Coordinates of N, CA and C in Angstrom, one line a residue:
M1 N -1.8 4.8 10.1 CA -1.0 4.9 9.0 C -1.4 6.5 8.7
D2 N -0.3 7.3 8.3 CA -0.4 8.5 7.6 C 0.2 8.9 6.3
L3 N -0.2 9.7 5.9 CA 0.4 10.1 4.4 C 1.5 10.0 4.2
Q4 N 3.1 10.2 5.1 CA 4.1 9.7 4.6 C 4.3 8.6 4.7
D5 N 3.9 7.5 5.7 CA 3.9 6.2 5.5 C 3.2 5.5 4.3
L6 N 2.1 6.3 3.8 CA 1.6 6.0 2.5 C 2.0 6.0 1.3
V7 N 3.1 7.2 1.2 CA 3.9 7.4 0.3 C 5.0 5.9 0.3
L8 N 5.7 5.7 1.6 CA 6.8 4.8 1.5 C 6.4 3.6 1.5
D9 N 5.0 3.3 1.6 CA 4.8 1.9 1.5 C 3.9 1.3 0.5
S10 N 3.9 2.6 -0.7 CA 2.6 2.0 -1.8 C 3.8 2.0 -3.1
P11 N 3.2 0.8 -3.6 CA 4.1 0.4 -4.7 C 4.3 0.9 -5.7
D12 N 3.1 2.0 -5.9 CA 2.8 2.6 -7.7 C 1.7 3.5 -7.3
I13 N 1.3 4.6 -8.1 CA 0.5 5.6 -7.8 C -1.1 5.1 -7.6
D14 N -1.2 4.3 -8.0 CA -2.6 3.5 -8.2 C -2.7 3.1 -6.8
H15 N -1.8 2.6 -6.3 CA -1.8 1.8 -4.8 C -2.0 3.4 -3.9
F16 N -1.3 4.6 -4.4 CA -1.4 5.7 -3.1 C -2.3 6.0 -3.3
L17 N -3.2 6.7 -4.8 CA -4.8 6.8 -4.6 C -5.4 6.1 -3.9
S18 N -5.3 4.4 -4.1 CA -6.5 3.6 -3.2 C -6.4 4.0 -1.5
G19 N -5.2 4.2 -1.4 CA -5.0 4.7 0.0 C -5.1 5.8 0.6
L20 N -5.2 6.7 0.0 CA -5.3 8.0 0.4 C -6.4 8.4 0.4
A21 N -7.8 7.4 -0.5 CA -9.2 8.0 -0.2 C -9.4 6.8 0.8
H22 N -9.1 6.0 0.7 CA -9.3 5.0 2.0 C -9.0 5.9 3.7
L23 N -7.8 6.3 3.4 CA -7.2 7.1 4.8 C -8.0 8.3 5.1
A24 N -8.5 8.8 3.8 CA -9.5 10.3 3.8 C -11.0 10.1 4.4
A25 N -11.1 9.1 4.1 CA -12.8 8.6 4.6 C -12.8 7.9 6.3
H26 N -11.4 6.9 6.5 CA -11.0 7.0 7.8 C -11.4 8.0 8.9
Q27 N -10.3 9.1 8.4 CA -9.9 9.9 9.5 C -11.1 10.9 9.3
L28 N -12.2 11.3 8.5 CA -13.0 11.9 8.5 C -14.2 11.5 9.0
S29 N -14.5 10.1 9.4 CA -15.7 10.0 9.7 C -15.8 9.5 11.5
D30 N -17.1 9.8 11.6 CA -17.1 10.0 12.8 C -18.3 8.5 13.5
P31 N -18.0 8.0 14.5 CA -18.7 6.8 15.0 C -20.0 7.1 14.9
G32 N -20.4 6.3 13.9 CA -22.0 6.4 13.6 C -22.3 7.1 12.1
Q33 N -21.5 7.9 11.7 CA -21.5 8.3 10.8 C -20.5 8.0 9.3
E34 N -20.6 7.5 8.7 CA -19.5 7.3 7.8 C -19.1 8.3 6.8
V35 N -18.3 8.2 6.4 CA -18.0 9.4 5.1 C -17.4 8.5 4.0
F36 N -17.7 8.9 2.5 CA -17.5 8.0 1.8 C -16.4 9.1 1.1
C37 N -15.6 8.7 0.1 CA -14.6 9.5 -0.4 C -14.0 8.7 -1.8
G38 N -14.4 9.9 -2.6 CA -13.6 9.4 -4.2 C -12.4 10.5 -4.5
V39 N -11.6 10.2 -5.0 CA -10.4 11.2 -5.4 C -10.5 11.5 -7.3
T40 N -11.1 12.8 -7.5 CA -11.4 12.9 -8.9 C -10.4 13.8 -9.7
L41 N -9.6 13.5 -11.1 CA -8.9 13.6 -11.3 C -9.4 14.3 -12.8
L42 N -9.3 15.6 -13.3 CA -10.0 16.4 -14.3 C -8.5 16.5 -15.0
R43 N -8.9 16.1 -16.0 CA -7.8 16.8 -17.5 C -8.2 16.4 -18.7
H44 N -7.6 17.6 -18.9 CA -8.1 18.0 -20.7 C -9.8 17.7 -20.8
R45 N -10.4 18.6 -19.8 CA -11.7 18.6 -19.3 C -12.2 16.9 -19.5
H46 N -11.9 16.2 -19.2 CA -12.3 15.2 -18.8 C -12.1 14.3 -17.5
A47 N -13.5 14.2 -16.6 CA -13.2 14.0 -15.1 C -13.0 12.4 -15.1
E48 N -12.3 11.8 -13.8 CA -12.6 10.5 -13.6 C -12.6 10.6 -12.5
T49 N -12.6 8.9 -12.0 CA -12.7 9.0 -10.5 C -11.6 7.9 -10.3
V50 N -10.2 8.1 -10.0 CA -8.4 7.9 -10.0 C -8.7 6.7 -8.5
A51 N -9.5 6.9 -7.7 CA -9.4 6.4 -6.6 C -10.7 6.4 -5.8
S52 N -11.4 5.4 -4.9 CA -12.7 5.5 -3.9 C -12.2 4.7 -2.7
S53 N -13.0 4.7 -1.9 CA -12.9 4.4 -0.8 C -14.0 3.4 -0.7
S54 N -14.6 3.3 -1.8 CA -15.7 2.3 -1.6 C -16.6 2.1 -3.5
D55 N -17.6 1.0 -3.6 CA -18.3 1.2 -4.6 C -19.6 2.3 -4.6
K56 N -19.7 2.5 -3.4 CA -20.5 3.5 -3.6 C -20.4 5.0 -3.4
A57 N -18.8 5.5 -3.1 CA -18.5 6.6 -3.6 C -18.2 6.6 -5.2
L58 N -17.6 5.7 -5.6 CA -17.5 5.5 -6.7 C -18.7 5.7 -8.1
R59 N -19.9 5.2 -7.6 CA -21.1 5.0 -8.1 C -21.4 6.7 -7.9
L60 N -21.2 7.4 -6.5 CA -21.5 8.4 -6.8 C -20.5 9.7 -7.6
D61 N -20.0 9.6 -7.7 CA -19.0 10.3 -8.9 C -19.4 10.3 -10.0
E62 N -19.6 8.7 -10.6 CA -19.8 9.1 -11.9 C -21.3 9.7 -12.4
I63 N -22.1 9.6 -11.0 CA -23.5 10.6 -11.5 C -23.4 12.2 -11.4
Q64 N -22.3 12.0 -10.8 CA -21.9 13.6 -10.9 C -21.3 14.1 -12.7
Y65 N -20.1 13.3 -12.9 CA -20.0 13.5 -14.1 C -21.3 13.0 -15.0
S66 N -22.1 12.2 -14.6 CA -22.7 12.2 -16.1 C -23.6 13.9 -16.0
Y67 N -23.7 14.3 -14.9 CA -24.6 15.6 -15.4 C -23.6 16.9 -15.6
G68 N -22.0 16.7 -15.4 CA -21.0 17.6 -15.9 C -20.9 18.6 -15.0
D69 N -21.3 18.3 -13.5 CA -20.9 19.8 -12.8 C -21.4 19.0 -11.6
G70 N -21.0 20.0 -10.4 CA -21.2 19.5 -8.8 C -20.2 20.0 -8.3
P71 N -20.8 20.0 -6.8 CA -19.5 20.1 -5.7 C -18.2 19.9 -5.9
C72 N -17.9 18.9 -6.5 CA -16.5 18.4 -6.2 C -15.8 18.9 -7.7
L73 N -16.7 18.7 -9.1 CA -16.4 19.0 -10.0 C -15.3 20.4 -10.0
T74 N -17.1 21.4 -9.8 CA -16.5 23.1 -8.8 C -15.1 23.5 -8.5
A75 N -15.0 22.0 -7.3 CA -13.5 22.6 -6.2 C -12.7 22.4 -7.1
A76 N -12.7 21.1 -7.8 CA -11.4 20.9 -8.8 C -10.9 22.2 -9.7
R77 N -12.6 22.4 -10.3 CA -11.6 23.4 -11.6 C -11.7 25.1 -10.6
T78 N -12.2 25.2 -9.8 CA -11.9 26.4 -9.0 C -11.1 26.6 -7.9
T79 N -10.7 25.4 -8.0 CA -9.4 25.3 -6.4 C -10.1 25.8 -5.0
E80 N -11.3 26.1 -5.2 CA -12.0 26.5 -3.9 C -12.8 25.3 -2.9
T81 N -13.4 25.4 -1.6 CA -13.6 24.3 -1.2 C -15.4 24.6 -1.7
V82 N -16.2 23.7 -2.0 CA -17.8 23.8 -2.3 C -18.2 23.0 -1.0
Y83 N -19.3 23.3 0.0 CA -19.9 22.7 0.7 C -21.5 22.6 0.5
I84 N -22.0 21.6 0.5 CA -23.7 21.2 0.4 C -24.2 20.7 1.8
P85 N -24.3 21.4 3.0 CA -25.1 21.2 4.0 C -26.0 20.3 3.4
D86 N -26.9 20.0 2.9 CA -28.2 19.6 2.6 C -28.6 19.5 1.3
T87 N -28.6 18.6 0.7 CA -29.0 18.3 -0.9 C -30.5 18.3 -1.4
R88 N -31.3 17.8 0.3 CA -32.8 18.0 0.0 C -33.4 19.8 -0.5
T89 N -32.6 20.7 0.2 CA -32.8 22.1 0.2 C -31.9 23.2 -0.9
S90 N -30.6 22.6 -1.0 CA -30.2 23.4 -1.9 C -30.4 23.4 -3.4
D91 N -30.3 24.4 -4.2 CA -31.1 24.6 -5.7 C -29.9 25.1 -6.4
R92 N -28.7 24.6 -6.3 CA -27.6 24.9 -7.1 C -27.5 23.7 -8.4
W93 N -27.9 22.7 -7.9 CA -27.7 21.9 -8.9 C -29.3 21.1 -8.7
P94 N -30.3 21.3 -8.6 CA -31.0 20.2 -8.4 C -31.2 19.0 -9.0
E95 N -31.1 18.8 -10.5 CA -31.0 17.8 -10.7 C -30.0 16.2 -10.1
Y96 N -28.9 17.5 -10.4 CA -28.0 16.2 -9.6 C -28.7 15.4 -8.2
F97 N -28.7 17.0 -7.7 CA -28.7 16.5 -6.0 C -30.1 15.5 -6.1
A98 N -31.2 15.7 -7.2 CA -32.0 14.7 -7.0 C -31.9 13.0 -6.7
A99 N -30.8 13.3 -7.9 CA -30.2 11.2 -8.2 C -29.4 11.3 -7.3
V100 N -28.6 12.3 -6.1 CA -27.7 11.6 -5.7 C -28.4 11.6 -4.2
A101 N -29.4 12.3 -3.8 CA -30.6 12.0 -2.5 C -31.1 10.8 -2.8
E102 N -31.3 10.1 -3.9 CA -31.9 8.6 -3.9 C -30.9 7.6 -3.7
H103 N -29.7 8.0 -3.4 CA -28.5 7.1 -2.9 C -28.2 7.4 -1.4
G104 N -29.4 8.1 -0.9 CA -29.0 8.7 0.3 C -28.1 9.3 0.7
M105 N -27.7 10.4 -0.1 CA -26.5 11.1 0.2 C -26.8 12.4 0.4
L106 N -26.9 13.0 1.7 CA -27.4 14.6 2.3 C -26.5 15.7 2.1
S107 N -25.1 15.2 2.7 CA -24.3 15.6 2.7 C -22.9 15.9 1.6
I108 N -22.6 16.9 0.9 CA -21.5 16.7 0.1 C -20.2 17.8 0.6
L109 N -19.2 17.2 0.4 CA -17.7 18.4 0.5 C -16.9 18.3 -0.6
G110 N -16.7 19.0 -1.7 CA -15.3 19.3 -2.1 C -14.4 19.8 -2.0
I111 N -13.2 19.3 -1.9 CA -12.2 19.8 -1.7 C -10.8 19.9 -2.4
P112 N -10.3 20.6 -2.9 CA -9.9 20.9 -4.1 C -8.1 20.1 -3.5
I113 N -7.2 19.7 -4.5 CA -6.0 18.8 -4.1 C -4.8 19.8 -5.0
P114 N -4.0 20.7 -4.7 CA -3.5 21.5 -5.6 C -2.3 20.5 -6.4
L115 N -2.3 20.6 -7.5 CA -1.3 19.7 -8.4 C -0.4 20.4 -9.2
D116 N 0.3 19.9 -9.9 CA 1.2 20.9 -10.7 C 1.1 20.5 -12.4
G117 N 1.1 21.1 -13.0 CA 0.8 21.1 -14.5 C -1.1 21.8 -14.4
D118 N -1.2 21.0 -15.5 CA -3.0 21.2 -16.4 C -3.4 20.6 -15.3
A119 N -3.7 19.3 -15.0 CA -4.3 18.6 -13.9 C -4.7 19.4 -12.9
Q120 N -6.2 19.1 -12.7 CA -7.0 19.6 -11.4 C -7.5 18.0 -10.6
C121 N -7.3 18.3 -9.2 CA -7.6 17.4 -8.8 C -8.6 17.2 -7.2
A122 N -9.5 16.7 -6.6 CA -10.6 17.3 -5.8 C -10.8 16.0 -4.9
L123 N -11.1 16.1 -3.9 CA -11.6 15.1 -2.5 C -13.0 15.0 -2.8
N124 N -14.1 13.8 -3.2 CA -15.3 14.5 -3.0 C -15.6 13.4 -1.7
L125 N -16.5 14.1 -0.6 CA -16.7 13.4 0.5 C -18.1 13.4 0.9
Y126 N -18.8 12.3 0.6 CA -20.1 12.0 0.8 C -20.5 12.0 2.5
S127 N -21.9 12.3 2.7 CA -22.6 11.5 4.0 C -23.8 11.4 4.0
N128 N -24.1 10.5 4.4 CA -25.7 10.3 4.0 C -26.6 10.9 5.4
A129 N -25.7 11.6 6.5 CA -26.4 12.7 7.7 C -26.7 14.3 6.7
P130 N -27.6 14.7 7.3 CA -27.5 16.5 6.6 C -26.5 16.9 7.7
D131 N -25.6 18.3 7.0 CA -24.7 18.9 7.9 C -23.7 18.1 8.4
A132 N -22.8 17.0 8.0 CA -22.4 15.9 8.5 C -21.1 17.1 8.9
F133 N -20.8 17.5 8.1 CA -19.6 18.5 8.0 C -19.6 20.1 8.5
T134 N -19.3 19.8 9.7 CA -18.9 20.9 10.2 C -17.7 22.0 10.2
P135 N -17.9 23.2 10.4 CA -16.6 24.2 9.9 C -15.2 23.4 10.7
E136 N -15.5 22.9 11.6 CA -13.8 22.2 11.9 C -13.7 20.9 11.4
A137 N -14.7 19.9 10.9 CA -14.3 19.2 10.0 C -13.7 19.7 8.9
A138 N -14.2 20.6 8.0 CA -14.0 20.6 6.4 C -12.7 21.3 6.7
R139 N -12.3 22.1 8.0 CA -10.9 22.4 7.9 C -9.9 21.4 8.0
A140 N -10.5 20.6 9.0 CA -9.7 19.2 9.0 C -9.5 18.4 7.7
A141 N -10.2 18.9 6.4 CA -10.5 18.1 5.5 C -9.8 18.9 4.7
E142 N -9.5 19.9 4.5 CA -8.3 21.4 3.5 C -7.5 20.7 4.4
A143 N -6.8 20.9 5.7 CA -5.3 20.6 5.7 C -5.2 18.9 5.3
F144 N -6.3 18.0 5.0 CA -5.6 16.9 4.5 C -5.7 16.7 3.2
A145 N -6.2 17.8 2.7 CA -5.8 17.6 1.0 C -4.7 18.6 0.8
R146 N -4.4 19.6 1.6 CA -3.2 20.1 1.1 C -1.5 19.4 1.6
E147 N -2.0 18.2 2.8 CA -1.2 17.2 3.1 C -0.9 16.2 1.8
A148 N -2.5 15.9 1.1 CA -2.5 14.7 0.4 C -1.5 15.9 -0.8
S149 N -1.7 16.6 -1.3 CA -1.1 17.3 -2.1 C 0.0 17.3 -2.2
R150 N 1.1 17.4 -1.1 CA 2.0 17.6 -1.2 C 3.1 15.8 -0.9
S151 N 1.8 15.1 -0.6 CA 2.5 13.1 -0.6 C 2.3 13.0 -2.2
L152 N 1.7 13.7 -2.6 CA 0.8 13.0 -4.5 C 1.9 13.6 -5.2
R153 N 2.5 14.6 -4.6 CA 3.8 15.1 -5.9 C 4.8 14.2 -5.6
T154 N 5.2 14.4 -4.0 CA 6.1 13.2 -4.1 C 6.2 11.6 -4.5
A155 N 5.1 11.4 -4.4 CA 4.9 9.6 -4.9 C 5.1 9.7 -6.3
V156 N 4.4 11.2 -6.9 CA 4.6 11.3 -8.5 C 6.6 11.2 -8.9
R157 N 7.2 11.9 -7.7 CA 8.4 11.9 -8.1 C 9.3 10.4 -8.4
I158 N 8.7 9.9 -6.7 CA 9.4 8.4 -6.8 C 9.1 7.2 -7.6
A159 N 7.4 7.4 -8.5 CA 7.3 6.6 -9.5 C 8.1 7.0 -10.5
H160 N 8.4 8.4 -10.8 CA 9.0 8.5 -12.1 C 10.7 8.2 -11.7
L161 N 11.3 8.2 -10.7 CA 12.6 7.8 -10.3 C 12.7 6.5 -10.6
S162 N 11.8 5.8 -10.0 CA 11.8 4.4 -10.3 C 11.6 3.9 -11.6
D163 N 10.6 4.4 -12.1 CA 10.3 4.4 -14.5 C 11.9 4.4 -14.8
T164 N 12.5 5.8 -14.2 CA 13.6 6.1 -14.9 C 15.1 4.6 -14.6
Q165 N 14.7 4.6 -13.1 CA 15.9 3.6 -12.7 C 15.5 2.3 -13.2
A166 N 14.4 1.5 -13.3 CA 13.8 0.5 -14.4 C 14.5 0.6 -16.1
H167 N 14.2 1.6 -16.4 CA 14.8 1.8 -17.8 C 16.2 1.6 -18.1
L168 N 16.9 2.1 -16.8 CA 18.6 2.1 -16.7 C 19.0 0.8 -16.6
S169 N 18.5 0.2 -15.9 CA 18.4 -1.3 -15.3 C 18.2 -2.0 -17.0
A170 N 17.2 -1.9 -17.2 CA 16.9 -2.9 -18.6 C 18.0 -2.5 -19.5
A171 N 18.2 -1.0 -19.7 CA 19.5 -1.1 -20.4 C 20.4 -1.6 -20.7
L172 N 21.3 -1.0 -19.1 CA 22.3 -2.0 -18.7 C 22.7 -3.4 -19.2
E173 N 21.4 -4.4 -18.7 CA 20.9 -5.5 -19.0 C 21.3 -6.1 -20.2
S174 N 20.6 -5.1 -20.9 CA 20.7 -5.3 -22.4 C 22.3 -5.0 -22.6
R175 N 23.0 -4.1 -22.6 CA 24.3 -4.0 -23.0 C 25.0 -4.7 -22.3
T176 N 24.6 -5.4 -21.2 CA 25.9 -6.4 -20.6 C 25.5 -7.7 -21.8
I177 N 24.1 -7.9 -21.9 CA 24.6 -9.4 -22.6 C 24.8 -9.1 -24.2
I178 N 24.7 -7.6 -24.7 CA 25.5 -7.4 -26.1 C 27.3 -7.5 -25.5
D179 N 27.5 -6.7 -24.4 CA 29.0 -6.9 -24.3 C 29.5 -8.6 -24.0
L180 N 28.7 -9.2 -23.5 CA 29.1 -10.9 -23.0 C 29.1 -11.6 -24.0
A181 N 28.0 -11.3 -25.3 CA 28.3 -11.8 -26.5 C 29.0 -11.3 -27.6
A182 N 29.9 -10.4 -27.5 CA 30.9 -10.1 -28.1 C 32.1 -10.3 -27.1
G183 N 32.6 -10.7 -26.0 CA 33.0 -11.4 -25.3 C 33.2 -12.5 -26.1
I184 N 32.1 -13.3 -26.1 CA 32.3 -15.0 -26.5 C 32.7 -14.7 -28.1
I185 N 32.4 -13.5 -29.0 CA 33.2 -14.3 -30.2 C 34.0 -13.7 -30.4
M186 N 34.7 -12.7 -29.4 CA 36.3 -12.1 -30.0 C 37.1 -13.5 -29.1
G187 N 36.9 -14.3 -28.1 CA 37.4 -15.4 -27.5 C 37.3 -16.3 -28.5
Q188 N 36.3 -16.9 -29.2 CA 36.3 -17.7 -29.9 C 36.9 -17.4 -31.2
N189 N 37.0 -16.2 -31.8 CA 37.9 -15.6 -32.8 C 37.2 -16.1 -34.1
L190 N 35.8 -15.4 -33.6 CA 34.8 -15.7 -34.8 C 34.8 -14.5 -35.5
K191 N 34.5 -14.4 -36.7 CA 34.3 -12.9 -37.5 C 32.7 -13.0 -38.1
L192 N 32.6 -12.1 -38.1 CA 30.7 -11.6 -38.3 C 30.3 -12.1 -39.2
R193 N 31.3 -12.3 -40.6 CA 30.5 -13.0 -41.9 C 30.5 -14.4 -41.5
D194 N 31.3 -15.1 -40.7 CA 31.2 -16.1 -40.4 C 29.6 -16.6 -39.7
I195 N 29.7 -15.5 -38.5 CA 28.5 -15.5 -37.6 C 27.3 -15.7 -38.7
A196 N 27.2 -15.0 -40.0 CA 26.3 -14.4 -40.6 C 25.8 -15.7 -41.2
A197 N 26.8 -16.2 -41.6 CA 26.6 -17.5 -42.9 C 26.1 -18.7 -41.8
R198 N 26.3 -18.6 -40.8 CA 26.0 -19.8 -40.0 C 24.1 -19.2 -39.7
V199 N 24.2 -18.5 -39.4 CA 22.4 -17.9 -39.4 C 22.1 -18.2 -40.6
V200 N 22.3 -17.9 -42.0 CA 21.9 -18.3 -43.2 C 21.5 -19.7 -43.4
S201 N 22.7 -20.6 -42.8 CA 22.5 -22.0 -43.0 C 21.5 -22.4 -42.5
T202 N 21.7 -22.1 -41.1 CA 20.4 -22.7 -40.4 C 18.7 -22.8 -41.1
T203 N 18.6 -21.8 -41.9 CA 17.3 -21.6 -42.6 C 17.6 -22.2 -44.0
S204 N 18.6 -22.5 -44.5 CA 18.7 -22.9 -45.9 C 19.4 -24.4 -45.8
N205 N 18.9 -25.1 -46.9 CA 20.0 -26.6 -47.5 C 21.1 -26.2 -47.7
E206 N 21.1 -25.0 -48.3 CA 22.5 -25.0 -49.2 C 23.4 -23.9 -48.7
P207 N 24.8 -24.2 -48.8 CA 25.7 -23.4 -48.4 C 25.5 -22.3 -48.9
P208 N 25.8 -20.9 -48.1 CA 25.7 -19.7 -48.2 C 26.5 -18.8 -49.6
T209 N 26.3 -18.2 -50.8 CA 27.0 -17.6 -51.6 C 27.2 -16.2 -51.4
T210 N 28.2 -15.4 -51.8 CA 28.0 -14.1 -52.2 C 28.1 -13.3 -53.2
H211 N 27.2 -12.6 -53.5 CA 27.4 -12.5 -55.3 C 27.7 -10.7 -55.1
F212 N 28.5 -10.5 -56.3 CA 28.9 -9.1 -56.3 C 28.4 -8.6 -57.8
G213 N 27.7 -7.7 -58.0 CA 27.2 -7.2 -59.1 C 28.1 -5.8 -59.5

């Protein structure tokens, strides 16, 4: 499956993003060297993982958020690729890397996904091998992110159109019911006052009366 098929086959944005994370992990993994992927959305200074290829990827993202900075958050904020070939030797985020190394992750690649508006997004790619992402692999990941950006924008537009259509259908359905009820009332030659009287009489043992002061 490619990203275009993923857009067409996804019933909503959540399914698309989940499929995106799994597809990225699959395409960027090599035999014997698994890549874990999370998709981070940064909005109003709040970061969250909106999709992940596994529970491990989700946990690794959450560790980064707890420190407030790291390769993937930096990639989202600066829209530039950030690559850490070996977390054991890098001194850029020592406390964070020490925490990640405990989970066996030695290589991290953060790839920005350009979005419209003020939201920022990035692919978080992790590997338990050092120097896991060659320049060719990084370029492939960047190309995937660019295509993901276009596909995500398309998915958002489709979701918006689907919501609009659903609201319109609901409105038309309500209008149809109203028109049908009005037609029945007119067909039975009933007056609004008589209908109101019937409604009141169902909640009272006495016939309704009208008072004018």
